[in-house]
mmCIF file of C-alpha atoms and ligand atoms in Angstrom:
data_model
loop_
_atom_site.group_PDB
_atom_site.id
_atom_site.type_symbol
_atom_site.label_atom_id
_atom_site.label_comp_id
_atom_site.label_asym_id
_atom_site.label_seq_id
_atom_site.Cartn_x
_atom_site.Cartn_y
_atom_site.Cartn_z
ATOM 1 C CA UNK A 1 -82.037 43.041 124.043
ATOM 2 C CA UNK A 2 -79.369 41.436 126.036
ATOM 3 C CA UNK A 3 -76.110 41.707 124.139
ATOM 4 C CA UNK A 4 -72.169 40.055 125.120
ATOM 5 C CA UNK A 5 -69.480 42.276 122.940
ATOM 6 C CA UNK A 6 -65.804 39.498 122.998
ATOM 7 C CA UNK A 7 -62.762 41.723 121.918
ATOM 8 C CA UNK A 8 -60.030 39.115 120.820
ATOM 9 C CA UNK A 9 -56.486 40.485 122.096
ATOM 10 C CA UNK A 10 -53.619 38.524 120.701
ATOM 11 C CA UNK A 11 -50.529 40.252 122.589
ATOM 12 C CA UNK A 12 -52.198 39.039 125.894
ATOM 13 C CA UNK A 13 -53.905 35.731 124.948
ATOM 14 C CA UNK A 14 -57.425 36.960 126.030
ATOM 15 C CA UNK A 15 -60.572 36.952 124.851
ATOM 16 C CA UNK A 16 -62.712 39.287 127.249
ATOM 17 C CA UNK A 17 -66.258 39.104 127.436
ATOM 18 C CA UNK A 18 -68.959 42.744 128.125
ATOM 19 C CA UNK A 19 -72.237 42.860 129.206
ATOM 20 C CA UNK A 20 -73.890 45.360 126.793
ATOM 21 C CA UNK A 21 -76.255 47.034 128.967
ATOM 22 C CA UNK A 22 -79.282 49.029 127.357
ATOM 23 C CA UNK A 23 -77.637 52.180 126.931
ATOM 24 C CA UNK A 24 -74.935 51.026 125.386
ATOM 25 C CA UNK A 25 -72.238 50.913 128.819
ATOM 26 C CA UNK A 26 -70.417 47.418 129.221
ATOM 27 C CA UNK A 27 -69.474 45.594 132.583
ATOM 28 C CA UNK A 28 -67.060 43.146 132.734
ATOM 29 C CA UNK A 29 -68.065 39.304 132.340
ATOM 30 C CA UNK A 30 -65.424 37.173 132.176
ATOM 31 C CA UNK A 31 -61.543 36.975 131.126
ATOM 32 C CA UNK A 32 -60.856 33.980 129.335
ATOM 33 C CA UNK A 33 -57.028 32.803 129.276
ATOM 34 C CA UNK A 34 -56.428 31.297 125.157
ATOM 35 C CA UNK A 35 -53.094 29.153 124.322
ATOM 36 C CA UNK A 36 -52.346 31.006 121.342
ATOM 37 C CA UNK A 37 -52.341 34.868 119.929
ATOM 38 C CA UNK A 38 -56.246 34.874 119.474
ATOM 39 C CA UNK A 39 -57.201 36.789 116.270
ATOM 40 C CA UNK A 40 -60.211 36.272 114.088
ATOM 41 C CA UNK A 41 -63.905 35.497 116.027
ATOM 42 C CA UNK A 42 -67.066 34.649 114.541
ATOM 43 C CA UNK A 43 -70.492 33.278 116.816
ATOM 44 C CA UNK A 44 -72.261 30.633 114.662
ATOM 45 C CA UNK A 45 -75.262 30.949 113.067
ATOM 46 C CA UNK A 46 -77.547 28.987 115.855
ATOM 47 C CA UNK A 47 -75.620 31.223 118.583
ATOM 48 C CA UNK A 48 -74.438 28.471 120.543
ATOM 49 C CA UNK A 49 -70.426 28.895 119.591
ATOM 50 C CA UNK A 50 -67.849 31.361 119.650
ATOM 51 C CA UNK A 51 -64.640 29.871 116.878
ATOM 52 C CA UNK A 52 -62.046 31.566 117.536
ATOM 53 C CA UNK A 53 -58.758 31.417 114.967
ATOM 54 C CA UNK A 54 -55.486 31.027 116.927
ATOM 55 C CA UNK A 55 -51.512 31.530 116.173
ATOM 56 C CA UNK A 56 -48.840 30.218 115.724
ATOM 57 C CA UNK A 57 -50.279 26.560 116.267
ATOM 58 C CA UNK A 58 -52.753 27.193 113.481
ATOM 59 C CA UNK A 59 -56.353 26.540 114.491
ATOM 60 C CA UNK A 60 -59.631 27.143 115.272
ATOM 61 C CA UNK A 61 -60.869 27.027 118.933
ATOM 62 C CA UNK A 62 -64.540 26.237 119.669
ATOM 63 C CA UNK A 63 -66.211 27.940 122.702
ATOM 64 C CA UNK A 64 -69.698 27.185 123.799
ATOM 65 C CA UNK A 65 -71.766 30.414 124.962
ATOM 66 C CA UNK A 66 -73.644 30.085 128.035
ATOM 67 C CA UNK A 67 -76.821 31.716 128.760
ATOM 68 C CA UNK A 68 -75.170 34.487 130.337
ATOM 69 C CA UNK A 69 -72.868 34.877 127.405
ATOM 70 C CA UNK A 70 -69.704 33.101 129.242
ATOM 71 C CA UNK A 71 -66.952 31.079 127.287
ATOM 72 C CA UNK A 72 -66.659 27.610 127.786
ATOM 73 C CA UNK A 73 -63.615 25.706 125.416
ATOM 74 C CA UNK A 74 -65.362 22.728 124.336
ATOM 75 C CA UNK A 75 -63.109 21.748 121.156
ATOM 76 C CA UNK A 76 -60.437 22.515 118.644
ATOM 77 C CA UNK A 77 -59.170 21.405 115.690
ATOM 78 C CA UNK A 78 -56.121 22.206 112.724
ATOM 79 C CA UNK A 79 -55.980 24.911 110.751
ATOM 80 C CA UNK A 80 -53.897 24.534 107.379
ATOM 81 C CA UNK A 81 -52.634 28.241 107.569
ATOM 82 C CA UNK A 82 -52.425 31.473 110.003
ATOM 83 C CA UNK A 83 -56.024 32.564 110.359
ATOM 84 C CA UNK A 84 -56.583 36.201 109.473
ATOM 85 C CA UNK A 85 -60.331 35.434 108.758
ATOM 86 C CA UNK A 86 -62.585 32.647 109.805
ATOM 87 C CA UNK A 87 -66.794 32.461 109.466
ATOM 88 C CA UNK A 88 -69.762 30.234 109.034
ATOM 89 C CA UNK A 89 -71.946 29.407 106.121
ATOM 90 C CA UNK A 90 -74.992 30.582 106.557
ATOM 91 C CA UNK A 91 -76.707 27.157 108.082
ATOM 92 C CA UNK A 92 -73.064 26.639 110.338
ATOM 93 C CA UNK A 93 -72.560 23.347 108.441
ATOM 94 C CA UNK A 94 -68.973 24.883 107.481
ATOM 95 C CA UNK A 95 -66.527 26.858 108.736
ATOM 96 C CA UNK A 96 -64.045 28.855 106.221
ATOM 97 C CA UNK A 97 -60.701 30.281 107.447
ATOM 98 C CA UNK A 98 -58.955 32.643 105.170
ATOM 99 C CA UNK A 99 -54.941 32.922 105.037
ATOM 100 C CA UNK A 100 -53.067 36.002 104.519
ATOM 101 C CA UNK A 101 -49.532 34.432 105.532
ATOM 102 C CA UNK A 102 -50.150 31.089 103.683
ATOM 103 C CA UNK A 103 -52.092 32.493 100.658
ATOM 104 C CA UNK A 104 -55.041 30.153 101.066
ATOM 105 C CA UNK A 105 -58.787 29.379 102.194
ATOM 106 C CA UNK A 106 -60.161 26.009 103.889
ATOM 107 C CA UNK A 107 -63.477 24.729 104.709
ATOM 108 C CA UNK A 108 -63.647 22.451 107.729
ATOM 109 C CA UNK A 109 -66.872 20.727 108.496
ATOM 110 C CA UNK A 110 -69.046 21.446 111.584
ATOM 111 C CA UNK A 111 -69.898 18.696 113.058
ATOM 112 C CA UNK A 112 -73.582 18.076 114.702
ATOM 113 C CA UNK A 113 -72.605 19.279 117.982
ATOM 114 C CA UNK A 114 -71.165 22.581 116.617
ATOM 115 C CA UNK A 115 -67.785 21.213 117.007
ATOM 116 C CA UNK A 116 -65.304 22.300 113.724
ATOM 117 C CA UNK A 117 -63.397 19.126 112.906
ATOM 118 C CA UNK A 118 -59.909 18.974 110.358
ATOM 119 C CA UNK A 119 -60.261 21.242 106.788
ATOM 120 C CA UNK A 120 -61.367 18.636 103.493
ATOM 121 C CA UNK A 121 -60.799 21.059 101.384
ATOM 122 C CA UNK A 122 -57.876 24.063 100.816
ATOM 123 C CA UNK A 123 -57.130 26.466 97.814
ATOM 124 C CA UNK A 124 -54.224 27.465 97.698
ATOM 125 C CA UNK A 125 -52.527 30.567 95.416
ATOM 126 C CA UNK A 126 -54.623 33.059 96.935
ATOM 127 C CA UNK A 127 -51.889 35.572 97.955
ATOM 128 C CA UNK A 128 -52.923 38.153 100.751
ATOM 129 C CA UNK A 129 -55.843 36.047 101.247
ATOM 130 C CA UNK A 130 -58.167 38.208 103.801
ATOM 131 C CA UNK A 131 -61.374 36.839 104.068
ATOM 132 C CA UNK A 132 -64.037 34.616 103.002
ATOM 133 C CA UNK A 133 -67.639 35.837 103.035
ATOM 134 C CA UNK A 134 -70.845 33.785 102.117
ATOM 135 C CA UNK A 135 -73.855 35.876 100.350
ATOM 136 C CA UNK A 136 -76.998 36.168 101.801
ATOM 137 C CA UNK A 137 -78.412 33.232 99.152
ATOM 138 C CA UNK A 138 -75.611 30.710 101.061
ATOM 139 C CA UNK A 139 -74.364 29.910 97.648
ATOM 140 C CA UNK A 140 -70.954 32.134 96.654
ATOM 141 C CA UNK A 141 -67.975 32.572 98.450
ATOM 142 C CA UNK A 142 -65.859 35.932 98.213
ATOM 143 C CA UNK A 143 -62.569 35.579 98.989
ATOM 144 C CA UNK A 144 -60.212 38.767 98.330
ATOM 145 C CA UNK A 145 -57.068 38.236 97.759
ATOM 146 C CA UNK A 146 -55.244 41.353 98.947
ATOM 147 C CA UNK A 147 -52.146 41.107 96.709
ATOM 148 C CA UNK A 148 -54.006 40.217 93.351
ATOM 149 C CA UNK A 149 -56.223 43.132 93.655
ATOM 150 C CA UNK A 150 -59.277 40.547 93.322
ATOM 151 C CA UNK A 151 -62.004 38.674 94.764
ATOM 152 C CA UNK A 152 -62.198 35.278 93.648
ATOM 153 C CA UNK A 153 -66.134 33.446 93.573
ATOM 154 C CA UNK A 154 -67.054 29.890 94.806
ATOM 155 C CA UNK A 155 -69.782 27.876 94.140
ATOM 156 C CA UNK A 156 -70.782 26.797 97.619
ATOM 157 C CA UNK A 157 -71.194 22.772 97.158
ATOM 158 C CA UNK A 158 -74.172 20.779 99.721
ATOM 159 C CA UNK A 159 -70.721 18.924 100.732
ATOM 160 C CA UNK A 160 -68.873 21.897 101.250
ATOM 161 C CA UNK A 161 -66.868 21.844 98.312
ATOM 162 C CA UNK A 162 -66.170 24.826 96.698
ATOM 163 C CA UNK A 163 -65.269 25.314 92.988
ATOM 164 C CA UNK A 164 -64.606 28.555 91.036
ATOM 165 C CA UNK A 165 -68.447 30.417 89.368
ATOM 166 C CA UNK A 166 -68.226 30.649 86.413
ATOM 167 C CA UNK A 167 -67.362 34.512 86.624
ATOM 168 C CA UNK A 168 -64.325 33.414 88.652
ATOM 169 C CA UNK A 169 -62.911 36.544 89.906
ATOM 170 C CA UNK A 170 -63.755 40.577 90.479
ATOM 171 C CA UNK A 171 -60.921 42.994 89.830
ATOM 172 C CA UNK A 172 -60.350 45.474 92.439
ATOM 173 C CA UNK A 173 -58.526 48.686 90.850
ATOM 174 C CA UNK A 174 -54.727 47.966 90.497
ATOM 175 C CA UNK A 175 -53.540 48.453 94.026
ATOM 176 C CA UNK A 176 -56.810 48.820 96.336
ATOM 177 C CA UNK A 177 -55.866 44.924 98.015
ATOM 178 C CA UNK A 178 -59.429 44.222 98.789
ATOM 179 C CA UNK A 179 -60.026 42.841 102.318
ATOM 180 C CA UNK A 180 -62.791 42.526 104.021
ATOM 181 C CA UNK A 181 -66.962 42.294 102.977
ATOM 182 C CA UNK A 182 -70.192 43.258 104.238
ATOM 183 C CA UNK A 183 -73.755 42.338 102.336
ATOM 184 C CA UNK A 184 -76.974 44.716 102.629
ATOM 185 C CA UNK A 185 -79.639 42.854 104.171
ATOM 186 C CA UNK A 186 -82.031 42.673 100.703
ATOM 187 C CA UNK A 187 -78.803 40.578 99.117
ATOM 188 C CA UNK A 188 -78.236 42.678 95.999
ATOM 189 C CA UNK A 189 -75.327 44.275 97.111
ATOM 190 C CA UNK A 190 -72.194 43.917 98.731
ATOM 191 C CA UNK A 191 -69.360 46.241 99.817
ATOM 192 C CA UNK A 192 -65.807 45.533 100.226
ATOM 193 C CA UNK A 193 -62.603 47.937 101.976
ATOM 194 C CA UNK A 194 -59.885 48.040 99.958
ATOM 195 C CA UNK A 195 -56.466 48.315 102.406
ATOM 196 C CA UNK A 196 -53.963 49.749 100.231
ATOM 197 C CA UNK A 197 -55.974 52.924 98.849
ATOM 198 C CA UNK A 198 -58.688 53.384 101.642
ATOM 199 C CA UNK A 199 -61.565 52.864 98.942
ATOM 200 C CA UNK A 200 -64.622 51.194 99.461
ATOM 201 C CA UNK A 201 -66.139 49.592 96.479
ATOM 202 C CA UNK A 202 -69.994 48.544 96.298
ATOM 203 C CA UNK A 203 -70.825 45.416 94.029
ATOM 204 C CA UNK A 204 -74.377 44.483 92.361
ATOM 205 C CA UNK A 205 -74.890 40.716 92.896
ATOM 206 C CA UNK A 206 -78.430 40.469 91.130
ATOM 207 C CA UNK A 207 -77.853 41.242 87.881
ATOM 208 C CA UNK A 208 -79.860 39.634 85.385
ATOM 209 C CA UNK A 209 -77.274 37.972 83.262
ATOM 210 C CA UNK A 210 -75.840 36.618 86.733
ATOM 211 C CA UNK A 211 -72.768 38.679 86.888
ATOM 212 C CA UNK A 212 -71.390 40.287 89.473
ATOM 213 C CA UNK A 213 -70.381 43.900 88.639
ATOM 214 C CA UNK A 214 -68.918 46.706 90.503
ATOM 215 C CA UNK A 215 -71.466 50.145 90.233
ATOM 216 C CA UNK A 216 -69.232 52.469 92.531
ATOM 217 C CA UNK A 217 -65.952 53.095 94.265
ATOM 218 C CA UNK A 218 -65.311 55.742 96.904
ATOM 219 C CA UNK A 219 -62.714 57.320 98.473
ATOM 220 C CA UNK A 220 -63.160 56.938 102.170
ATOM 221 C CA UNK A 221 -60.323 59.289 103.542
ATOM 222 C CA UNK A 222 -61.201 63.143 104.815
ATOM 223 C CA UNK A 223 -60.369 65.491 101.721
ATOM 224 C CA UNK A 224 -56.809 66.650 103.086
ATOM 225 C CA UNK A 225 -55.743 63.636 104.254
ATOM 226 C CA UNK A 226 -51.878 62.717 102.928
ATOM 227 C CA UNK A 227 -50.587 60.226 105.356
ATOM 228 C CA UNK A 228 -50.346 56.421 104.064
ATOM 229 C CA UNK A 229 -53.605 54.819 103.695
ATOM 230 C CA UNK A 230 -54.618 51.458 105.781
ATOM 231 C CA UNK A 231 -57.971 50.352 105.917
ATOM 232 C CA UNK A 232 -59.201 47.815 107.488
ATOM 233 C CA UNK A 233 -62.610 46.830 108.060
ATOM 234 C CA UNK A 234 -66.280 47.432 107.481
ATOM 235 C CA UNK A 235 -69.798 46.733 108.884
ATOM 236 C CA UNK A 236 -72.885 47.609 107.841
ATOM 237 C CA UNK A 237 -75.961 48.897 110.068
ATOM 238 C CA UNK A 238 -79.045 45.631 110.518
ATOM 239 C CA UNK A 239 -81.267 47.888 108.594
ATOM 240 C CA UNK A 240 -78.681 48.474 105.661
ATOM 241 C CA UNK A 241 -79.326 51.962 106.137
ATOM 242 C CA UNK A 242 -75.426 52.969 107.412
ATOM 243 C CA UNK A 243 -72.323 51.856 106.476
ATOM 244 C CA UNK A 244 -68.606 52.198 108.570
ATOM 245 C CA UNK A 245 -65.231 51.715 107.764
ATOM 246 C CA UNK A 246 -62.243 52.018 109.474
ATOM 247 C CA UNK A 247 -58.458 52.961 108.312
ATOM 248 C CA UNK A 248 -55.618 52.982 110.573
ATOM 249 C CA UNK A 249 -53.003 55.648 110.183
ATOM 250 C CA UNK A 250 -55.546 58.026 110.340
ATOM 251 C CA UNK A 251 -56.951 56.129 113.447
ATOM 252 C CA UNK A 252 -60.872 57.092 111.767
ATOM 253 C CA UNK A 253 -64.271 55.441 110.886
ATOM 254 C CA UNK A 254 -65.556 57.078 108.148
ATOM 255 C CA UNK A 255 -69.424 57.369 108.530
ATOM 256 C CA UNK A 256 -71.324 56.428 104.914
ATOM 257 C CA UNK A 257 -75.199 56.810 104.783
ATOM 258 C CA UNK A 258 -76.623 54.081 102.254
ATOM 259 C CA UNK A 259 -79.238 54.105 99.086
ATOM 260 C CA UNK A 260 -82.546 52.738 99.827
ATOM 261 C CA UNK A 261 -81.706 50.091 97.097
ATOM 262 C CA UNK A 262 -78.065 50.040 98.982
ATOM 263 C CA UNK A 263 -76.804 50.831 95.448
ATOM 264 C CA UNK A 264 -75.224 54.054 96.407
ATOM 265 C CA UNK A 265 -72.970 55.591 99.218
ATOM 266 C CA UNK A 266 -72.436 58.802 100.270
ATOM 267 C CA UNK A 267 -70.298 60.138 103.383
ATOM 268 C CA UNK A 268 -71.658 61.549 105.955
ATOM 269 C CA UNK A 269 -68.673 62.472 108.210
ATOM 270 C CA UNK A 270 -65.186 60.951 110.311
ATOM 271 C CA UNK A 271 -65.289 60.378 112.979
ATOM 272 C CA UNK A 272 -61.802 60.125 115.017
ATOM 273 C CA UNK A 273 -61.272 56.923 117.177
ATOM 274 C CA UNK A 274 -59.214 54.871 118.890
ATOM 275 C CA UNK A 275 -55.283 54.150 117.360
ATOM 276 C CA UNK A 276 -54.892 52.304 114.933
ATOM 277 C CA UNK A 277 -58.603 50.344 114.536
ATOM 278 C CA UNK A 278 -58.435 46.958 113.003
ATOM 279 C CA UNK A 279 -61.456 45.907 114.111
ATOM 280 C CA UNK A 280 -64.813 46.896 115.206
ATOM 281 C CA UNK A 281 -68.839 45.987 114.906
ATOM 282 C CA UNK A 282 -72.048 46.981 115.027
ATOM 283 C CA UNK A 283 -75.079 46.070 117.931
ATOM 284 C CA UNK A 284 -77.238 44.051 116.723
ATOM 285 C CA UNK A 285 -80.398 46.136 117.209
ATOM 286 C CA UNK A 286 -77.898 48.887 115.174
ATOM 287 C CA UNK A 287 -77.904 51.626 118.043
ATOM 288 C CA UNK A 288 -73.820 51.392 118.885
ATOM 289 C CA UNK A 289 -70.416 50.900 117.618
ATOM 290 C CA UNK A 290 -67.366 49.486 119.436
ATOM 291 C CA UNK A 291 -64.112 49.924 117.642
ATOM 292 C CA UNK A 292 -60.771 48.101 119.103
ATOM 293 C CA UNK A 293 -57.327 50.161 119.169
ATOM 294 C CA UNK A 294 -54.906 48.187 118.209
ATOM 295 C CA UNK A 295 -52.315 50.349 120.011
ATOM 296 C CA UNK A 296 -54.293 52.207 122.195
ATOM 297 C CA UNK A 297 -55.169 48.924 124.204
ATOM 298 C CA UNK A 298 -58.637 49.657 124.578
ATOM 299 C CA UNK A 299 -62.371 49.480 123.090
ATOM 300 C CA UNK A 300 -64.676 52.600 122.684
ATOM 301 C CA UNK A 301 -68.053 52.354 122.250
ATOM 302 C CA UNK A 302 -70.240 54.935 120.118
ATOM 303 C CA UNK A 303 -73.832 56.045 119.768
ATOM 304 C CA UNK A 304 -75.257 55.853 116.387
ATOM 305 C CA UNK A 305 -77.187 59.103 115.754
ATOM 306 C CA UNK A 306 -79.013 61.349 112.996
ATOM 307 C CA UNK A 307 -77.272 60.585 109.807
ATOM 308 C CA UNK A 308 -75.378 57.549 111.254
ATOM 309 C CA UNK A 309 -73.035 59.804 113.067
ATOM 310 C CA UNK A 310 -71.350 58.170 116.182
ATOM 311 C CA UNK A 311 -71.394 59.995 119.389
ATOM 312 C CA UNK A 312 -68.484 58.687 122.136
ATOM 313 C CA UNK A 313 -69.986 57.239 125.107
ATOM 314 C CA UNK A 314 -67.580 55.403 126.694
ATOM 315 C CA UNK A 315 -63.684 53.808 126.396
ATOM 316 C CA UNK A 316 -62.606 50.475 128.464
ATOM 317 C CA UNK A 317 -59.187 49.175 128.593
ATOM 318 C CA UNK A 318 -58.906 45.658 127.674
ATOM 319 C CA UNK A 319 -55.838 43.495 126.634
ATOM 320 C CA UNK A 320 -53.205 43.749 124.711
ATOM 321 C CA UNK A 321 -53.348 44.714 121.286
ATOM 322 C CA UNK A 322 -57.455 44.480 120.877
ATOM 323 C CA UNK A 323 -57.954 43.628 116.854
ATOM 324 C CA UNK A 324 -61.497 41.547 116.465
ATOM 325 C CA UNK A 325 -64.591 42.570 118.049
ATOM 326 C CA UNK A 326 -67.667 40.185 117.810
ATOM 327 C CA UNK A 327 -71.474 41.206 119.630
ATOM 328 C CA UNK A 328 -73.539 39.081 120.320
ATOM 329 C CA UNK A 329 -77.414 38.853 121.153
ATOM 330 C CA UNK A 330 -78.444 36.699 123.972
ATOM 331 C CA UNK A 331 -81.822 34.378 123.330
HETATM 332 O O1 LIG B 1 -54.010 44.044 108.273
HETATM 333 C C1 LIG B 1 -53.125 43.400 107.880
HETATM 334 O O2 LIG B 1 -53.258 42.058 107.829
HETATM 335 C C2 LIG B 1 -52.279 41.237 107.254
HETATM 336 C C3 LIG B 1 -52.463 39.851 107.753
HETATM 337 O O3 LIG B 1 -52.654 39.864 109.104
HETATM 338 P P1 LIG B 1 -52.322 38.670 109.990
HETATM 339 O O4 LIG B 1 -52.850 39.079 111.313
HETATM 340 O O5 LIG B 1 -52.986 37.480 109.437
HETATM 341 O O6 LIG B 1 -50.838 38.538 109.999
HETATM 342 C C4 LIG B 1 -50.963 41.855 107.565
HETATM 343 O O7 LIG B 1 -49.899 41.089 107.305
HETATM 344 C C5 LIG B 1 -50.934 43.184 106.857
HETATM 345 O O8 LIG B 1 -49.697 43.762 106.913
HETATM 346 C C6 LIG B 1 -51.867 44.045 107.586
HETATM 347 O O9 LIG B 1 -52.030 45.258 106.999
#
């Protein structure tokens, strides 16, 4: 599988393209020069875009991906707040940015070339708003919003409208300030990193009155850890079979092996990493990690191993304050 890893470094304006080669080591593609402080990526669903969310003239940027994985702007249009989080629906009809600064999300149609075009709709009052992820079923919308210690729920509208479910909202625990989401592949379960207590909590989405309930929460930090906690993100393995999750004043991804039913977590280890990691992924055939130090200026790539363990391979310097890392498979 031929795979392109963009790291998004805001500081220097760059998005920089990697060849993934088989064995995990990345060459150099491209630099690509933005206009902005580049922060939040996502590749849309038919592959053919990169949207990338830019500061401090909010919007989103619209890249089209060559064969060989190489950047190409080909639009842009407004955003109505700082992007901390942008993605797809699940068909790429709609893009969602979520706001942390301006307390808000906004869905902006895609058009039929894959180009985003102005928001129609924003909701605003969502304070610490850090994300906005789609379930499996393309029909809800979580959106955590960090300060209110909850997630609220959409209905996902054919026109892209969204409007509350009628379970409106999950509390987090009273201080976690959920923030960012992943799903396990069979759909019945989601997990979300809390920021402010370095938790992860892991929500059943199938239950048979409808609602959404939470089954566990987990500390994520090693036992004698006493520093200030600061998570920040979390992937989840193709197969649903590992889980990660990074926090950032202990510079660590802490290592989770999943249920079968992807009901339960349980850790499996820490493993140290670049400083301060706001942002990292998972290969898409679910062999290696790359995790982006925000202060260490540079991306390190891992080996996932027995137990989902991660094994350093290799660390490349990119640009300047590295906080969004996006891979992506070639056709
Ligand atoms: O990780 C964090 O994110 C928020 C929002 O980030 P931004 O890039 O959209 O400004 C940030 O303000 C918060 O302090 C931090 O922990």
């Amino acid at each position: 599988m031929k795979q392109i890893v963009y790291t998004a470094s805001p500081e220097s304006q760059q998005i920089h393209a990697w060849q993934m080669q088989e064995d995990g080591a990345l060459t150099l593609l491209q630099v690509t020069d933005v206009a902005g402080q580049v922060q939040p990526m996502v590749v849309s669903p038919k592959k053919d875009f990169l949207y990338v969310g830019v500061r401090p003239n909010f919007r989103v940027l619209a890249y089209k991906i060559a064969a060989d994985g190489s950047l190409t702007l080909a639009g842009e249009a407004p955003l109505p707040g700082s992007p901390t989080h942008i993605s797809t629906d699940r068909h790429g009809r709609f893009l969602f940015s979520g706001s942390y600064g301006d307390a808000c999300v906004s869905v902006s149609p895609i058009n039929s070339d894959g180009l985003p075009q102005a928001p129609i709709q924003v909701i605003n009052g969502l304070d610490g708003c850090h994300s906005a992820n789609i379930d499996l079923d393309n029909q809800t919308l979580f959106v955590p919003a960090l300060k209110q210690d909850r997630i609220c729920l959409y209905q996902l509208g054919q026109d892209g409208q969204l409007t509350p479910r009628q379970q409106t909202q999950l509390d987090a625990e009273e201080g976690a300030g959920p923030r960012h989401m992943a799903f396990h592949p069979n759909g019945n379960y989601a997990y979300v990193v809390n920021e402010l207590n370095s938790t992860v909590d892991v929500y059943a989405l199938k239950n048979a009155n409808g609602a959404v309930t939470r089954v566990q929460s987990l500390d994520m930090m090693p036992p004698d850890f006493s520093g200030t906690r600061w998570a920040a993100d979390i992937h989840l393995t193709p197969d649903g079979r590992h889980l990660y999750a990074c926090d950032r004043t202990s510079s660590t991804i802490t290592v989770f092996s999943v249920s079968d039913a992807g009901d339960t977590l349980s850790i499996e280890g820490f493993q140290a990493t670049e400083t301060q990691p706001r942002g990292f992924n998972i290969d898409n055939s679910g062999r290696f990690v790359v995790a982006a130090g925000q202060k260490s200026h540079h991306i390190e790539v891992y080996d996932i191993g027995e137990r989902g363990l991660l094994r350093p391979l290799a660390r490349y310097a990119v640009g300047q304050g590295p906080m969004w890392v996006v891979i992506h498979a070639l056709a």
